[in-house]
Amino acid sequence: MLAAEEVQHALDLSSGWFLENLWLVALIPAVAFALIMMFGKKMPNGGSEFGLASMAASLVIATGAGIQWMARVNSGDAEEGGEHAIGLLQTFGRSLPRASEGGEVEPFIEPVVTSWVWWQNSGLEFGIGSFADGLSVLLLWLVAFISLLVQIFSIDYVRDDRRYTQFFGALTLFSAGMLVMVMAENMVQLILGWEIMGLCSFMLIGHWWEDAANSKAALKAFFTVRVGDIGLLVGTAVIYFASSDWIAENSPGANGFDIAAIQAWALSGDSSASGAAILVGATALFIACIGKSGQFPLHTWLPDAMAGPTPVSSLLHSSTMVVAGVFLVARIYPVFWEAFNIANGGLSFIAIIGAITIVIAALLAFVQDDIKKVLAYSTVSQLGYMMLGLGTGAWLPAVFHVFTHAFFKCCLFLCAGSISHSGSHHSFDMKKDMGGLRKKMPVTFAAWCVSTLALTGVFPFAGFWSKDEIIDNVGNNGYTVLMWVGLFGAALTAMYMTRSTYLTFFGEPRGAAAGHHFEDHVGDHDLTVEEHEPELAMAGGPMVDVHDEPTPRSLSAAANVDTVDHGHDDGGHDDHHGEDHGPHESGKLILVPVVILAFLATFSGFTNATPLGESWEYVKKYVEPRPVAVAIESIPHSGPGEGVSYFVPGIAEADEGDEGGDHGHSEGCGLTTPPEGSACFFPAVTHATPTLAKIALSLVVVAIGYAIAISFCLAFYKRRDKRLVGLTERSRVARAGHKFLVNKYYLDALYENVIVRAVAHPIANAAYWVNQKVLDATVDAVGEGGKRTGQWVYENIDQKVVDGAVNGSGTVASETGHGLQRTQSGKINQYGGLLFGAAAVAAIVLVIVNVG
């Protein structure tokens, strides 16, 4: 009974322990990383125990925080204007009622901030801690949950890998970096988490660095993202200096790095928040998002990142790394809202890039033989939907799509890993080593189909509720052309996923799927694709060449053997060393995460099923911030980090028009200037009302995409229709279009052969010139001078002085000896004469001395 009361007390809103201590969600995995690297190799399971335990603990805390946040929102809704003490910071949940779109009154729900002074410089204090609101709590739970499932999957998938311990260490730190960024209360901490992920992605993509293709992919990802990261630093600096005066005047304890302060400044109506500075700052920040989230034109690194282990691909593409850019836009959305004039229907930079990315990535997915690269381009396209939503004012649908996308995309990648692990002998080539696997791997097939239906937006799967909501809101906000772009992208998604599904699970088994494979494990990274050509040619099974234009590919990156010498799986059979090498279903450690994700890919959309009514809009209620003008107060922390100040919203006097306004939103939140002494932290976004006609249009477009793709697959792959087979050889237009796609719009050629060459080669030549003409010349000159100095010292000092002195002393001694030699005659009379002479001399000396 006592234990139950303690649990209830921990979950009670008045205590808010999980919200106050949300920073533990990131700290625990960071500590686990250190433990893995120090003690992992001595542990029974190579240190994976620390990673699993840390992610499980983080998930528990994130879940508790989610429960407390929902209770906080519910309490705020029920007790308008009430105060709620929240633990260590003594923050005050003062709320100003406003009229919602449905006429109900909604209060402002204040975030819970816990912060310590990290470091100080010239009176400027930088904090580190946690910022708990609906957005951060949702993503913290999502990251912890997905990371835990991926780590469970990895136990079996990378079993016996040569760097098993390092893999789990980097994977755990990767999750910790994302968690640090999501909970950041200031831009400095956000950059810290952002760069931790960049470092870990480099290590994980290049996990099998012995293969040159993997090393190249890791470097490409690192440098491409670093190009965008320059925008993050520049944008942060611009926003800091642009907002500092207003923030110093309105909240002296805060500074231009505090995220809440930046949000309030952006919506303040101040001249500094509506000029060129905020536009430049927002543009620079979005450039960073383009690099991190794989948007056009910096998306080229993302498909190459498939060189890493499949669990890395799954985590990277679902809830970490690539989602970071989307999160940054969503977190400081007021900056982009004002900079790009989204409130007035301006065609924003974000929307344009998002729309382009949707289409160009979807088209590239059609020409991929690597199943993981198909999913990679799918991720790029779906990230385009998220950016399209954010760029057109559809904040909530974009964030909701982040949530649902994580489940079905993670599931798809893990299904691809399951196929590689147990069905295609480590190959990801759909055309050479797959086909007919639905009978051999029924669970994987079912999960793949469910997640594909979710991805393509088929009712009632998760993607239907989130992606269609983005498209609906884009059209509702006046972007009709972009709405049709979104619908076209949905049709393309259905088509390329149908192609992938057919090549993988239908038709006749080919290559490894037919039980034919070579025994050399590519995890050894010592063979090239040319060395494997005979084995590949003899693998058997009907070979289908979709484009009739084979291109050279490296074994790991394009022939796609996701490459470790795995041991036995949890199913109790020897996966690679037993007698049965044929395709079979994967073990429990692989299938359990897949099944859980497939379940969520089916039902997670109901957490914000807008067409079913407001009672189903949980994400909107608990995650979307309230656009309410509240009073600005700046108070010091009374708990951890005392002396650090921040914005605390208080009660603002409501004007008569506060309960009206456009769509029922209060004035001043992105529509007009907020009342003096008050601030807004989120703009007044609108929400489309779903109609049966809009839903039917979306479903019809997807159905048409499926119908076209299924008809093509049956005609091309099964019946080998002569009108389609060899089309790229007969038609110049088809050949040119196919070549354009295969070469990925020649962006890699542009970057590597033009831009990189134009920058790197002159720098390399200049560095070589400096090395040869300056450094080497200086070293040579110093060496020559030393040689000449040594020669002079040898000839003049050593030979003439030192050796001369030594030789002279020897000569003197020798001549003295020769002179004294005569006195040694052996004659007694001579010795007596010498003694007598000596005595006489001594006597004379004695007399002289005495007389003197």
XYZ file of C-alpha atoms in Angstrom, residues 139-439:
301
model
C 10.085 13.283 -28.870
C 12.004 12.203 -25.773
C 9.616 9.301 -25.339
C 9.785 8.505 -29.046
C 13.590 8.502 -29.180
C 13.921 6.397 -26.028
C 11.323 3.900 -27.241
C 12.737 3.475 -30.758
C 16.301 3.328 -29.425
C 15.384 0.542 -27.009
C 13.791 -1.546 -29.762
C 16.740 -0.983 -32.083
C 19.168 -2.076 -29.382
C 17.160 -5.249 -28.762
C 17.218 -5.936 -32.498
C 20.977 -5.271 -32.598
C 21.819 -7.951 -30.008
C 21.147 -10.655 -32.545
C 21.856 -8.715 -35.704
C 25.447 -7.721 -34.905
C 26.252 -10.735 -32.766
C 29.950 -11.677 -32.962
C 30.823 -8.457 -34.758
C 34.487 -7.623 -34.321
C 33.587 -4.245 -32.809
C 30.454 -5.292 -30.970
C 31.259 -3.247 -27.859
C 32.167 -0.118 -29.803
C 28.960 -0.466 -31.812
C 26.743 -0.404 -28.718
C 28.782 2.418 -27.232
C 28.366 4.609 -30.296
C 24.688 3.637 -30.672
C 23.970 4.599 -27.058
C 25.811 7.910 -27.349
C 23.960 8.565 -30.607
C 20.630 8.337 -28.769
C 21.987 10.441 -25.907
C 22.954 13.195 -28.361
C 19.436 13.341 -29.771
C 17.960 13.399 -26.277
C 20.282 16.249 -25.241
C 19.159 18.251 -28.264
C 15.449 17.602 -27.807
C 15.410 18.718 -24.165
C 17.659 21.754 -24.763
C 16.537 24.963 -23.139
C 19.038 27.075 -25.057
C 20.742 27.054 -28.432
C 24.163 26.215 -26.991
C 22.888 22.948 -25.529
C 20.989 22.256 -28.740
C 24.214 22.632 -30.732
C 25.949 20.273 -28.290
C 23.425 17.490 -28.914
C 23.391 18.287 -32.631
C 27.151 17.781 -32.933
C 27.225 14.672 -30.734
C 24.898 13.061 -33.256
C 27.118 14.211 -36.105
C 30.143 12.557 -34.523
C 28.296 9.330 -33.723
C 26.819 9.101 -37.215
C 30.351 9.266 -38.601
C 31.439 6.403 -36.347
C 28.380 4.263 -37.027
C 28.164 4.760 -40.787
C 31.847 3.878 -40.997
C 31.546 1.036 -38.506
C 33.053 -1.363 -41.053
C 35.711 1.110 -42.078
C 37.947 -1.577 -43.608
C 35.769 -1.318 -46.695
C 36.767 1.831 -48.587
C 33.132 2.418 -49.627
C 32.042 2.562 -45.985
C 34.819 4.961 -45.049
C 33.928 7.150 -47.993
C 30.239 7.139 -47.031
C 31.090 8.134 -43.453
C 33.296 10.977 -44.616
C 30.691 12.114 -47.118
C 28.019 12.230 -44.423
C 30.308 14.039 -42.011
C 31.473 16.716 -44.440
C 28.089 17.273 -46.090
C 26.362 17.773 -42.767
C 29.222 19.996 -41.599
C 28.549 22.287 -44.561
C 25.032 22.757 -43.289
C 26.196 23.090 -39.694
C 27.964 26.320 -40.598
C 24.461 27.693 -41.047
C 23.553 26.603 -37.522
C 26.457 28.534 -36.025
C 25.896 31.593 -38.206
C 22.144 31.600 -37.650
C 22.493 31.206 -33.896
C 24.949 34.116 -33.781
C 22.726 36.339 -35.934
C 19.623 35.616 -33.836
C 21.604 36.180 -30.637
C 22.803 39.645 -31.581
C 19.500 40.638 -33.205
C 17.419 39.704 -30.152
C 19.766 40.693 -27.335
C 18.573 44.297 -26.919
C 14.887 43.383 -26.771
C 15.523 40.467 -24.433
C 17.753 42.557 -22.151
C 15.033 45.204 -21.929
C 12.149 42.818 -21.290
C 13.904 40.083 -19.308
C 17.340 41.114 -18.022
C 18.099 37.645 -16.672
C 17.720 35.928 -20.070
C 19.910 36.136 -23.162
C 19.699 35.603 -26.900
C 20.530 31.909 -26.611
C 17.477 31.022 -24.476
C 14.913 29.319 -26.685
C 11.879 30.694 -24.816
C 13.332 34.181 -25.059
C 13.942 33.782 -28.789
C 10.353 32.619 -29.296
C 8.974 35.616 -27.409
C 11.242 38.045 -29.291
C 10.259 36.673 -32.692
C 6.536 37.231 -31.988
C 7.001 40.523 -30.120
C 6.373 42.796 -33.097
C 9.627 44.610 -32.346
C 11.416 46.089 -35.356
C 14.435 43.852 -34.688
C 12.193 40.819 -35.213
C 10.854 41.912 -38.576
C 13.912 43.114 -40.471
C 16.728 41.580 -42.440
C 18.427 40.120 -39.350
C 15.702 37.593 -38.561
C 15.435 36.643 -42.252
C 19.181 36.044 -42.500
C 19.210 34.159 -39.191
C 16.251 31.948 -40.149
C 17.714 31.210 -43.585
C 21.065 30.208 -42.071
C 19.363 27.989 -39.510
C 17.288 26.300 -42.185
C 20.427 25.599 -44.219
C 21.591 23.578 -41.219
C 18.257 21.747 -41.277
C 18.701 21.024 -44.991
C 22.008 19.303 -44.267
C 20.895 17.400 -41.184
C 17.489 16.324 -42.467
C 18.660 15.408 -45.947
C 16.718 18.038 -47.866
C 17.492 19.031 -51.434
C 20.238 19.752 -52.415
C 22.218 18.336 -49.450
C 20.353 15.023 -49.397
C 23.093 13.112 -51.212
C 24.763 11.833 -48.041
C 21.689 10.083 -46.695
C 21.415 7.119 -49.128
C 25.165 6.517 -48.913
C 24.792 6.281 -45.141
C 23.233 2.852 -45.775
C 26.805 1.544 -45.707
C 26.433 1.317 -41.925
C 24.735 -1.584 -40.111
C 20.979 -1.768 -40.591
C 20.145 -0.921 -36.937
C 22.037 2.330 -37.463
C 20.073 3.033 -40.629
C 16.847 2.314 -38.784
C 17.607 4.596 -35.854
C 19.113 7.332 -37.994
C 16.152 7.448 -40.399
C 13.313 7.127 -37.913
C 13.832 9.170 -34.762
C 17.344 10.613 -34.603
C 19.749 12.597 -36.772
C 17.548 13.296 -39.815
C 14.633 14.359 -37.590
C 16.912 16.892 -35.870
C 16.416 19.477 -38.617
C 12.643 19.114 -38.469
C 12.769 19.440 -34.687
C 14.858 22.625 -34.885
C 12.296 24.277 -37.156
C 9.448 23.126 -34.914
C 11.207 24.176 -31.694
C 11.920 27.796 -32.684
C 8.995 27.973 -35.096
C 8.175 31.625 -34.291
C 11.489 32.646 -35.886
C 10.626 30.969 -39.193
C 6.980 32.042 -38.935
C 7.977 35.696 -38.844
C 11.061 35.548 -41.071
C 9.278 33.838 -43.982
C 5.925 35.577 -43.469
C 4.084 32.279 -43.127
C 1.208 33.979 -41.277
C 0.240 35.904 -44.411
C 0.591 32.999 -46.803
C 4.093 33.760 -47.985
C 5.733 31.093 -50.136
C 8.491 30.233 -47.699
C 11.942 28.889 -48.380
C 11.033 25.910 -46.191
C 7.943 25.008 -48.230
C 9.764 25.265 -51.558
C 12.625 23.026 -50.438
C 10.207 20.550 -48.873
C 8.121 20.275 -52.040
C 11.171 19.773 -54.258
C 12.535 17.138 -51.889
C 9.280 15.146 -51.904
C 9.386 14.635 -55.657
C 13.103 14.307 -56.410
C 13.646 11.723 -53.660
C 10.593 9.671 -54.648
C 11.769 9.513 -58.276
C 15.234 8.350 -57.219
C 13.700 5.477 -55.246
C 12.484 3.919 -58.522
C 15.997 3.192 -59.817
C 17.441 1.600 -56.692
C 18.181 -2.102 -56.473
C 19.282 -1.822 -52.836
C 16.261 -2.204 -50.587
C 17.797 0.032 -47.933
C 18.447 2.791 -50.438
C 14.811 2.672 -51.504
C 13.883 3.232 -47.864
C 16.536 5.946 -47.557
C 15.065 7.948 -50.417
C 11.650 7.304 -48.935
C 12.860 8.915 -45.714
C 14.155 11.926 -47.631
C 10.763 12.268 -49.309
C 8.843 11.963 -46.027
C 11.103 14.557 -44.427
C 10.095 16.763 -47.334
C 6.462 16.365 -46.244
C 7.382 17.455 -42.729
C 9.215 20.520 -44.014
C 6.346 21.294 -46.401
C 3.970 21.278 -43.461
C 6.178 23.506 -41.328
C 6.743 25.888 -44.220
C 3.028 26.404 -44.795
C 1.806 26.757 -41.216
C 0.865 23.098 -40.667
C 2.981 22.772 -37.518
C 0.904 20.129 -35.786
C 0.531 17.766 -38.787
C 4.287 17.981 -39.425
C 5.129 17.069 -35.834
C 2.485 14.344 -35.861
C 4.080 12.908 -39.007
C 7.423 12.793 -37.196
C 5.690 10.638 -34.598
C 3.965 8.179 -36.935
C 6.821 8.065 -39.446
C 9.203 6.868 -36.739
C 7.215 3.650 -36.257
C 6.621 2.540 -39.828
C 10.019 3.646 -41.147
C 11.904 1.982 -38.291
C 9.834 -1.147 -38.911
C 10.638 -1.111 -42.633
C 14.355 -0.844 -41.997
C 14.283 -3.610 -39.419
C 12.339 -5.744 -41.884
C 15.088 -5.094 -44.428
C 17.604 -6.156 -41.802
C 15.596 -9.287 -41.058
C 15.567 -10.143 -44.765
C 19.317 -9.630 -45.012
C 19.987 -11.555 -41.831
C 17.877 -14.616 -42.608
C 16.601 -14.437 -46.155
C 19.243 -13.129 -48.564
C 22.532 -14.077 -46.920
C 23.525 -10.527 -45.980
C 22.590 -9.071 -49.346
C 20.318 -6.071 -49.841
C 20.103 -6.422 -53.616
C 16.438 -6.984 -54.409
C 17.044 -8.044 -57.996
C 19.862 -10.510 -57.407
C 19.196 -12.063 -54.004
C 15.508 -11.738 -53.189
C 12.111 -12.729 -54.531
C 9.470 -15.133 -53.258
C 10.352 -14.523 -49.596
C 6.772 -14.043 -48.384
C 6.399 -17.797 -47.827
